[in-house]
Amino acid sequence: MNLTSQYFPTSARRLLAAVLLLGAAGCGDGTDPTSMKAVNIGFPPVGRTLGALAVTDDGHAYVNLQSSMGLWKLQGSLEEDTQVWVQRSDVAGNIMDLPRTVPGLGIIASVSENGTNGYIERYRVLTEDGFTPVPTLADGGRVMPVLKTPGGAMLGMAGSASGFRPLQRLAPGASVWEEIPNTPPSAGTTSAPVSAVLHPNGKVYATNGSRIFELPADLSSATKIFDCDTRELGSCNASSNVIGGLRIDGEGHMTLAVMNDEPELYTFKPGDARLTKRAIVRSPVNDQSYFGRPFAMVVDKDNNAYVAMRTEQIGGEGHVLAHRAGDKQTEWVTVVTGLPRVLNMVMDGKDGIWLWDHSDSHTGLWKLVDEDLECPKCVAR
Protein backbone atom coordinates (compact mmCIF):
# COMPACT_ATOMS: atom_id res chain seq x y z
CA MET A 1 0.00 0.00 0.00
CA ASN A 2 1.92 2.84 -0.44
CA LEU A 3 0.43 6.63 -0.06
CA THR A 4 -0.47 3.45 -0.15
CA SER A 5 -3.50 2.54 -2.52
CA GLN A 6 -5.98 3.26 0.10
CA TYR A 7 -5.85 7.12 -0.30
CA PHE A 8 -6.17 7.72 -3.68
CA PRO A 9 -10.07 15.83 -15.19
CA THR A 10 -8.66 16.88 -18.05
CA SER A 11 -9.35 15.51 -21.55
CA ALA A 12 -7.52 12.41 -22.77
CA ARG A 13 -5.49 14.52 -25.15
CA ARG A 14 -4.37 16.84 -22.36
CA LEU A 15 -3.32 13.84 -20.31
CA LEU A 16 -0.74 13.01 -23.00
CA ALA A 17 1.12 16.28 -22.44
CA ALA A 18 3.34 16.29 -19.35
CA VAL A 19 5.18 19.60 -19.41
CA LEU A 20 8.82 19.45 -18.41
CA LEU A 21 10.31 22.33 -16.45
CA LEU A 22 13.85 22.91 -17.80
CA GLY A 23 16.80 24.90 -16.61
CA ALA A 24 16.86 24.05 -12.90
CA ALA A 25 20.08 23.06 -11.20
CA GLY A 26 21.25 19.46 -11.51
CA CYS A 27 22.11 17.13 -8.65
CA GLY A 28 25.61 15.85 -9.23
CA ASP A 29 26.33 12.52 -10.91
CA GLY A 30 23.05 10.93 -9.84
CA THR A 31 19.49 11.26 -11.11
CA ASP A 32 18.46 14.78 -12.11
CA PRO A 33 14.70 15.16 -11.60
CA THR A 34 14.63 18.14 -13.97
CA SER A 35 15.81 15.95 -16.88
CA MET A 36 12.71 13.76 -16.76
CA LYS A 37 9.39 13.71 -18.60
CA ALA A 38 6.21 11.68 -18.19
CA VAL A 39 5.16 9.48 -21.09
CA ASN A 40 1.68 8.03 -21.46
CA ILE A 41 2.21 4.32 -21.98
CA GLY A 42 -1.20 3.62 -23.42
CA PHE A 43 -3.93 1.52 -21.92
CA PRO A 44 -5.24 -2.04 -22.26
CA PRO A 45 -7.51 -2.18 -25.33
CA VAL A 46 -10.74 -2.63 -23.37
CA GLY A 47 -11.68 0.93 -22.52
CA ARG A 48 -11.07 3.12 -19.50
CA THR A 49 -12.43 2.24 -16.09
CA LEU A 50 -11.48 2.39 -12.44
CA GLY A 51 -8.76 0.03 -11.36
CA ALA A 52 -5.54 -0.55 -9.43
CA LEU A 53 -1.84 -0.46 -10.32
CA ALA A 54 0.99 -2.61 -9.00
CA VAL A 55 4.58 -2.75 -10.26
CA THR A 56 6.98 -5.61 -9.58
CA ASP A 57 10.44 -4.96 -8.19
CA ASP A 58 11.94 -5.70 -11.62
CA GLY A 59 9.73 -3.12 -13.32
CA HIS A 60 6.71 -5.01 -14.73
CA ALA A 61 3.44 -3.09 -14.43
CA TYR A 62 0.08 -4.74 -13.75
CA VAL A 63 -3.30 -3.02 -13.83
CA ASN A 64 -6.51 -4.59 -12.56
CA LEU A 65 -9.58 -3.08 -14.20
CA GLN A 66 -13.00 -3.13 -12.62
CA SER A 67 -16.25 -3.89 -14.46
CA SER A 68 -14.93 -7.44 -15.10
CA MET A 69 -12.25 -6.21 -17.52
CA GLY A 70 -9.61 -8.22 -15.74
CA LEU A 71 -5.91 -8.12 -14.97
CA TRP A 72 -3.41 -6.90 -17.57
CA LYS A 73 0.39 -7.08 -17.60
CA LEU A 74 2.64 -4.68 -19.51
CA GLN A 75 5.20 -6.89 -21.20
CA GLY A 76 8.30 -5.83 -23.10
CA SER A 77 10.43 -2.74 -22.57
CA LEU A 78 9.21 0.83 -22.49
CA GLU A 79 12.73 2.09 -23.20
CA GLU A 80 13.08 -0.24 -26.23
CA ASP A 81 9.55 0.57 -27.39
CA THR A 82 8.44 -3.07 -27.34
CA GLN A 83 5.77 -2.82 -24.67
CA VAL A 84 2.45 -4.60 -25.17
CA TRP A 85 -0.52 -5.31 -22.88
CA VAL A 86 -1.31 -8.98 -22.23
CA GLN A 87 -4.41 -10.11 -20.29
CA ARG A 88 -4.11 -12.61 -17.43
CA SER A 89 -7.31 -14.52 -18.15
CA ASP A 90 -6.47 -17.17 -15.54
CA VAL A 91 -7.28 -14.75 -12.70
CA ALA A 92 -10.08 -12.74 -14.31
CA GLY A 93 -12.90 -11.66 -12.02
CA ASN A 94 -11.21 -12.68 -8.78
CA ILE A 95 -9.11 -9.63 -7.91
CA MET A 96 -10.62 -6.75 -5.94
CA ASP A 97 -7.44 -4.70 -5.41
CA LEU A 98 -3.64 -4.72 -5.76
CA PRO A 99 -2.67 -2.99 -2.51
CA ARG A 100 1.13 -3.33 -2.65
CA THR A 101 4.24 -5.09 -3.94
CA VAL A 102 6.55 -6.83 -1.47
CA PRO A 103 10.16 -7.18 -2.73
CA GLY A 104 11.26 -10.80 -2.67
CA LEU A 105 7.66 -12.00 -2.48
CA GLY A 106 5.66 -10.35 -5.25
CA ILE A 107 2.42 -8.48 -5.84
CA ILE A 108 -0.20 -8.81 -3.12
CA ALA A 109 -3.76 -9.17 -4.43
CA SER A 110 -6.99 -8.83 -2.50
CA VAL A 111 -9.15 -11.66 -3.83
CA SER A 112 -12.82 -12.47 -3.42
CA GLU A 113 -13.37 -16.17 -2.78
CA ASN A 114 -16.42 -18.31 -2.09
CA GLY A 115 -16.51 -19.19 1.63
CA THR A 116 -18.88 -21.22 3.76
CA ASN A 117 -21.04 -18.16 4.49
CA GLY A 118 -20.75 -16.41 1.15
CA TYR A 119 -17.88 -14.55 -0.46
CA ILE A 120 -14.89 -13.65 1.69
CA GLU A 121 -11.88 -11.44 0.96
CA ARG A 122 -8.40 -12.95 1.26
CA TYR A 123 -4.86 -11.84 0.47
CA ARG A 124 -2.97 -13.82 -2.15
CA VAL A 125 0.43 -13.48 -3.81
CA LEU A 126 0.07 -13.10 -7.58
CA THR A 127 2.30 -15.56 -9.43
CA GLU A 128 2.84 -16.56 -13.04
CA ASP A 129 0.61 -19.57 -12.41
CA GLY A 130 -2.20 -17.86 -10.49
CA PHE A 131 -2.24 -17.22 -6.76
CA THR A 132 -0.32 -18.41 -3.70
CA PRO A 133 -2.36 -18.29 -0.47
CA VAL A 134 -1.25 -15.98 2.34
CA PRO A 135 -1.62 -17.54 5.82
CA THR A 136 -4.14 -16.01 8.21
CA LEU A 137 -4.25 -15.32 11.93
CA ALA A 138 -5.17 -18.16 14.28
CA ASP A 139 -8.76 -16.81 14.34
CA GLY A 140 -8.88 -16.70 10.53
CA GLY A 141 -8.34 -12.94 10.27
CA ARG A 142 -6.56 -11.48 7.27
CA VAL A 143 -2.94 -10.32 7.33
CA MET A 144 -1.36 -8.33 4.50
CA PRO A 145 2.36 -9.05 3.98
CA VAL A 146 4.42 -5.87 4.08
CA LEU A 147 8.04 -7.09 3.99
CA LYS A 148 9.98 -10.33 3.55
CA THR A 149 13.46 -10.68 5.05
CA PRO A 150 16.35 -12.55 3.38
CA GLY A 151 15.92 -15.24 6.05
CA GLY A 152 12.32 -15.84 4.97
CA ALA A 153 10.43 -14.21 7.86
CA MET A 154 7.57 -11.90 6.90
CA LEU A 155 6.19 -8.75 8.53
CA GLY A 156 2.48 -8.12 8.17
CA MET A 157 -0.41 -5.85 9.08
CA ALA A 158 -3.66 -7.27 10.45
CA GLY A 159 -7.01 -5.54 10.41
CA SER A 160 -10.26 -6.17 12.23
CA ALA A 161 -13.62 -4.51 12.74
CA SER A 162 -12.19 -2.60 15.71
CA GLY A 163 -9.17 -1.28 13.87
CA PHE A 164 -5.63 -2.34 13.15
CA ARG A 165 -3.53 -4.47 15.44
CA PRO A 166 0.13 -4.71 16.46
CA LEU A 167 2.61 -5.79 13.79
CA GLN A 168 2.51 -9.46 12.85
CA ARG A 169 5.28 -12.00 12.14
CA LEU A 170 5.19 -15.12 9.99
CA ALA A 171 8.19 -17.34 10.76
CA PRO A 172 9.81 -19.23 7.88
CA GLY A 173 7.67 -22.28 7.13
CA ALA A 174 4.92 -21.26 9.60
CA SER A 175 1.23 -21.51 8.72
CA VAL A 176 -0.12 -18.92 11.20
CA TRP A 177 0.92 -15.34 11.92
CA GLU A 178 1.87 -14.28 15.43
CA GLU A 179 1.82 -10.88 17.09
CA ILE A 180 5.12 -9.04 17.55
CA PRO A 181 5.21 -7.79 21.16
CA ASN A 182 5.27 -4.08 21.94
CA THR A 183 4.18 -2.87 18.46
CA PRO A 184 0.73 -1.33 19.03
CA PRO A 185 -0.51 1.13 16.39
CA SER A 186 -0.92 4.81 17.22
CA ALA A 187 -4.67 4.59 16.54
CA GLY A 188 -6.90 1.63 17.29
CA THR A 189 -10.25 2.52 15.77
CA THR A 190 -9.40 3.63 12.23
CA SER A 191 -6.82 3.00 9.54
CA ALA A 192 -3.25 2.87 10.89
CA PRO A 193 -0.73 2.84 8.02
CA VAL A 194 1.93 0.13 8.13
CA SER A 195 5.14 0.21 6.10
CA ALA A 196 8.60 -1.29 6.47
CA VAL A 197 12.06 -1.23 4.90
CA LEU A 198 15.05 -3.55 5.16
CA HIS A 199 18.15 -1.55 6.05
CA PRO A 200 21.67 -2.41 4.82
CA ASN A 201 22.60 -3.01 8.47
CA GLY A 202 20.30 -6.06 8.43
CA LYS A 203 17.62 -4.57 10.65
CA VAL A 204 14.03 -3.76 9.71
CA TYR A 205 12.41 -0.36 10.34
CA ALA A 206 8.62 -0.21 10.36
CA THR A 207 5.77 2.23 10.96
CA ASN A 208 2.48 1.30 12.59
CA GLY A 209 0.37 4.43 12.39
CA SER A 210 2.52 7.28 13.72
CA ARG A 211 4.98 5.10 15.59
CA ILE A 212 8.34 3.87 14.26
CA PHE A 213 9.95 0.59 15.36
CA GLU A 214 13.31 -1.11 14.88
CA LEU A 215 13.28 -4.92 14.55
CA PRO A 216 16.00 -7.57 14.23
CA ALA A 217 16.32 -9.57 11.02
CA ASP A 218 14.19 -12.43 12.36
CA LEU A 219 11.38 -9.99 13.39
CA SER A 220 11.12 -11.69 16.79
CA SER A 221 10.99 -8.46 18.80
CA ALA A 222 10.72 -4.70 18.35
CA THR A 223 11.99 -1.50 19.91
CA LYS A 224 10.00 1.72 19.59
CA ILE A 225 12.42 4.42 18.43
CA PHE A 226 10.06 7.32 17.61
CA ASP A 227 6.61 7.82 19.13
CA CYS A 228 3.44 9.74 18.36
CA ASP A 229 2.10 12.71 20.35
CA THR A 230 5.19 14.59 19.21
CA ARG A 231 5.58 17.63 16.99
CA GLU A 232 7.16 15.48 14.28
CA LEU A 233 4.70 12.56 14.12
CA GLY A 234 1.57 14.25 15.44
CA SER A 235 -1.22 12.93 17.62
CA CYS A 236 -1.53 9.26 18.51
CA ASN A 237 -5.19 9.52 17.51
CA ALA A 238 -4.46 10.88 14.02
CA SER A 239 -4.08 7.57 12.22
CA SER A 240 -3.44 9.13 8.81
CA ASN A 241 -0.84 11.62 10.01
CA VAL A 242 1.96 9.58 8.41
CA ILE A 243 1.38 9.45 4.67
CA GLY A 244 2.96 7.30 2.01
CA GLY A 245 5.02 5.07 4.24
CA LEU A 246 8.70 4.67 5.04
CA ARG A 247 11.16 5.06 2.13
CA ILE A 248 14.89 4.31 1.96
CA ASP A 249 17.63 5.63 -0.33
CA GLY A 250 20.83 4.02 -1.54
CA GLU A 251 22.82 5.20 1.48
CA GLY A 252 20.43 3.96 4.16
CA HIS A 253 18.66 7.23 4.96
CA MET A 254 14.97 6.69 5.72
CA THR A 255 12.31 9.27 4.87
CA LEU A 256 8.62 9.59 5.69
CA ALA A 257 5.98 12.22 5.00
CA VAL A 258 3.83 13.66 7.77
CA MET A 259 0.71 15.83 7.47
CA ASN A 260 0.95 18.44 10.20
CA ASP A 261 -0.18 22.02 9.52
CA GLU A 262 1.51 21.56 6.15
CA PRO A 263 3.10 18.47 4.54
CA GLU A 264 6.58 17.82 5.97
CA LEU A 265 9.25 15.25 5.18
CA TYR A 266 11.37 13.81 8.00
CA THR A 267 14.47 11.67 7.73
CA PHE A 268 16.55 9.53 10.06
CA LYS A 269 19.26 6.88 10.03
CA PRO A 270 20.00 4.08 12.50
CA GLY A 271 21.10 5.39 15.85
CA ASP A 272 19.54 8.85 15.47
CA ALA A 273 17.92 10.16 18.65
CA ARG A 274 15.67 12.54 16.73
CA LEU A 275 13.91 12.84 13.42
CA THR A 276 15.36 15.57 11.18
CA LYS A 277 13.01 17.78 9.21
CA ARG A 278 14.12 17.47 5.62
CA ALA A 279 11.53 19.39 3.62
CA ILE A 280 8.26 21.33 3.78
CA VAL A 281 5.68 21.57 1.00
CA ARG A 282 4.85 25.21 1.61
CA SER A 283 2.39 26.41 -1.00
CA PRO A 284 2.93 28.13 -3.37
CA VAL A 285 5.83 26.17 -4.83
CA ASN A 286 7.53 27.75 -7.83
CA ASP A 287 4.60 30.20 -8.09
CA GLN A 288 2.05 27.36 -8.10
CA SER A 289 -0.46 26.85 -5.26
CA TYR A 290 -1.24 23.29 -4.15
CA PHE A 291 -4.15 21.73 -2.31
CA GLY A 292 -3.84 19.60 0.83
CA ARG A 293 -1.58 16.62 1.27
CA PRO A 294 0.57 14.71 -1.22
CA PHE A 295 -1.13 11.78 -2.89
CA ALA A 296 2.08 9.76 -2.79
CA MET A 297 5.79 9.95 -2.04
CA VAL A 298 8.77 7.90 -3.28
CA VAL A 299 12.52 8.28 -2.69
CA ASP A 300 15.16 7.13 -5.19
CA LYS A 301 18.63 5.75 -4.53
CA ASP A 302 20.13 9.25 -4.93
CA ASN A 303 17.93 10.55 -2.08
CA ASN A 304 15.66 12.59 -4.34
CA ALA A 305 12.17 12.64 -2.79
CA TYR A 306 9.20 12.90 -5.17
CA VAL A 307 5.63 13.85 -4.24
CA ALA A 308 2.45 13.94 -6.31
CA MET A 309 0.38 17.07 -5.60
CA ARG A 310 -2.92 18.55 -6.78
CA THR A 311 -3.18 22.18 -7.86
CA GLU A 312 -5.73 24.49 -6.25
CA GLN A 313 -7.42 25.67 -9.44
CA ILE A 314 -11.00 24.59 -10.16
CA GLY A 315 -10.76 21.14 -11.71
CA GLY A 316 -7.08 21.05 -10.85
CA GLU A 317 -4.34 18.89 -12.28
CA GLY A 318 -1.56 16.67 -10.97
CA HIS A 319 2.05 17.77 -10.63
CA VAL A 320 5.14 15.85 -9.54
CA LEU A 321 7.63 17.78 -7.41
CA ALA A 322 11.08 16.69 -6.23
CA HIS A 323 13.20 17.66 -3.25
CA ARG A 324 16.89 16.99 -3.79
CA ALA A 325 19.26 16.04 -0.99
CA GLY A 326 20.95 19.12 0.43
CA ASP A 327 18.43 21.65 -0.93
CA LYS A 328 16.68 24.09 1.38
CA GLN A 329 13.61 22.75 3.18
CA THR A 330 11.20 24.77 1.03
CA GLU A 331 13.10 24.29 -2.25
CA TRP A 332 11.33 21.93 -4.66
CA VAL A 333 11.86 21.45 -8.39
CA THR A 334 8.86 20.85 -10.63
CA VAL A 335 9.34 17.59 -12.51
CA VAL A 336 6.15 17.32 -14.60
CA THR A 337 2.79 19.05 -14.80
CA GLY A 338 -0.44 18.54 -16.74
CA LEU A 339 -1.29 15.14 -15.24
CA PRO A 340 -4.64 13.94 -13.81
CA ARG A 341 -5.52 15.44 -10.46
CA VAL A 342 -5.84 12.12 -8.60
CA LEU A 343 -2.58 10.21 -8.83
CA ASN A 344 -0.98 7.18 -7.29
CA MET A 345 2.80 6.95 -7.65
CA VAL A 346 4.96 3.87 -7.16
CA MET A 347 8.65 3.14 -7.62
CA ASP A 348 10.09 -0.18 -8.76
CA GLY A 349 13.43 -1.65 -7.74
CA LYS A 350 15.20 0.09 -10.63
CA ASP A 351 14.12 3.58 -9.52
CA GLY A 352 11.45 3.59 -12.23
CA ILE A 353 8.60 5.93 -11.21
CA TRP A 354 5.10 5.00 -12.40
CA LEU A 355 2.02 7.23 -12.21
CA TRP A 356 -1.54 5.91 -12.20
CA ASP A 357 -4.75 7.95 -12.44
CA HIS A 358 -7.54 6.30 -10.48
CA SER A 359 -10.21 8.99 -10.71
CA ASP A 360 -13.78 8.13 -11.67
CA SER A 361 -13.69 9.71 -15.13
CA HIS A 362 -10.23 9.07 -16.60
CA THR A 363 -7.71 6.32 -16.07
CA GLY A 364 -4.20 6.10 -17.40
CA LEU A 365 -0.64 4.97 -16.83
CA TRP A 366 2.52 7.06 -17.18
CA LYS A 367 6.19 6.56 -16.44
CA LEU A 368 8.85 9.14 -15.71
CA VAL A 369 11.72 8.68 -18.17
CA ASP A 370 14.74 10.60 -19.40
CA GLU A 371 13.71 13.58 -21.51
CA ASP A 372 15.68 12.26 -24.52
CA LEU A 373 13.80 8.96 -24.71
CA GLU A 374 11.71 8.54 -27.87
CA CYS A 375 8.74 6.27 -27.42
CA PRO A 376 6.47 6.13 -30.51
CA LYS A 377 4.21 3.47 -28.98
CA CYS A 378 3.69 5.43 -25.78
CA VAL A 379 0.35 6.92 -26.77
CA ALA A 380 -3.15 6.86 -25.31
CA ARG A 381 -5.82 4.48 -26.61
PDB file of C-alpha atoms in Angstrom, residues 3 7 193 209-210 230-235 238-245 256-266 279-283 290-295 297 309:
ATOM      1  CA  LEU A   3       0.431   6.627  -0.062  1.00  0.00           C
ATOM      2  CA  TYR A   7      -5.853   7.121  -0.297  1.00  0.00           C
ATOM      3  CA  PRO A 193      -0.731   2.843   8.019  1.00  0.00           C
ATOM      4  CA  GLY A 209       0.369   4.426  12.393  1.00  0.00           C
ATOM      5  CA  SER A 210       2.519   7.284  13.718  1.00  0.00           C
ATOM      6  CA  THR A 230       5.195  14.589  19.211  1.00  0.00           C
ATOM      7  CA  ARG A 231       5.584  17.631  16.988  1.00  0.00           C
ATOM      8  CA  GLU A 232       7.159  15.482  14.278  1.00  0.00           C
ATOM      9  CA  LEU A 233       4.696  12.559  14.124  1.00  0.00           C
ATOM     10  CA  GLY A 234       1.568  14.255  15.439  1.00  0.00           C
ATOM     11  CA  SER A 235      -1.223  12.934  17.625  1.00  0.00           C
ATOM     12  CA  ALA A 238      -4.465  10.878  14.022  1.00  0.00           C
ATOM     13  CA  SER A 239      -4.081   7.574  12.215  1.00  0.00           C
ATOM     14  CA  SER A 240      -3.439   9.125   8.806  1.00  0.00           C
ATOM     15  CA  ASN A 241      -0.838  11.623  10.008  1.00  0.00           C
ATOM     16  CA  VAL A 242       1.962   9.583   8.411  1.00  0.00           C
ATOM     17  CA  ILE A 243       1.382   9.453   4.669  1.00  0.00           C
ATOM     18  CA  GLY A 244       2.960   7.300   2.010  1.00  0.00           C
ATOM     19  CA  GLY A 245       5.019   5.070   4.243  1.00  0.00           C
ATOM     20  CA  LEU A 256       8.625   9.591   5.686  1.00  0.00           C
ATOM     21  CA  ALA A 257       5.982  12.219   5.000  1.00  0.00           C
ATOM     22  CA  VAL A 258       3.827  13.659   7.772  1.00  0.00           C
ATOM     23  CA  MET A 259       0.713  15.832   7.466  1.00  0.00           C
ATOM     24  CA  ASN A 260       0.946  18.442  10.205  1.00  0.00           C
ATOM     25  CA  ASP A 261      -0.181  22.021   9.517  1.00  0.00           C
ATOM     26  CA  GLU A 262       1.505  21.556   6.154  1.00  0.00           C
ATOM     27  CA  PRO A 263       3.103  18.471   4.544  1.00  0.00           C
ATOM     28  CA  GLU A 264       6.575  17.819   5.970  1.00  0.00           C
ATOM     29  CA  LEU A 265       9.249  15.246   5.181  1.00  0.00           C
ATOM     30  CA  TYR A 266      11.369  13.811   8.000  1.00  0.00           C
ATOM     31  CA  ALA A 279      11.529  19.394   3.616  1.00  0.00           C
ATOM     32  CA  ILE A 280       8.259  21.326   3.779  1.00  0.00           C
ATOM     33  CA  VAL A 281       5.677  21.565   0.999  1.00  0.00           C
ATOM     34  CA  ARG A 282       4.852  25.208   1.608  1.00  0.00           C
ATOM     35  CA  SER A 283       2.388  26.413  -1.002  1.00  0.00           C
ATOM     36  CA  TYR A 290      -1.244  23.291  -4.154  1.00  0.00           C
ATOM     37  CA  PHE A 291      -4.152  21.728  -2.306  1.00  0.00           C
ATOM     38  CA  GLY A 292      -3.836  19.603   0.830  1.00  0.00           C
ATOM     39  CA  ARG A 293      -1.583  16.621   1.273  1.00  0.00           C
ATOM     40  CA  PRO A 294       0.573  14.709  -1.218  1.00  0.00           C
ATOM     41  CA  PHE A 295      -1.135  11.776  -2.892  1.00  0.00           C
ATOM     42  CA  MET A 297       5.794   9.947  -2.038  1.00  0.00           C
ATOM     43  CA  MET A 309       0.377  17.065  -5.601  1.00  0.00           C
TER      44      MET A 309
END
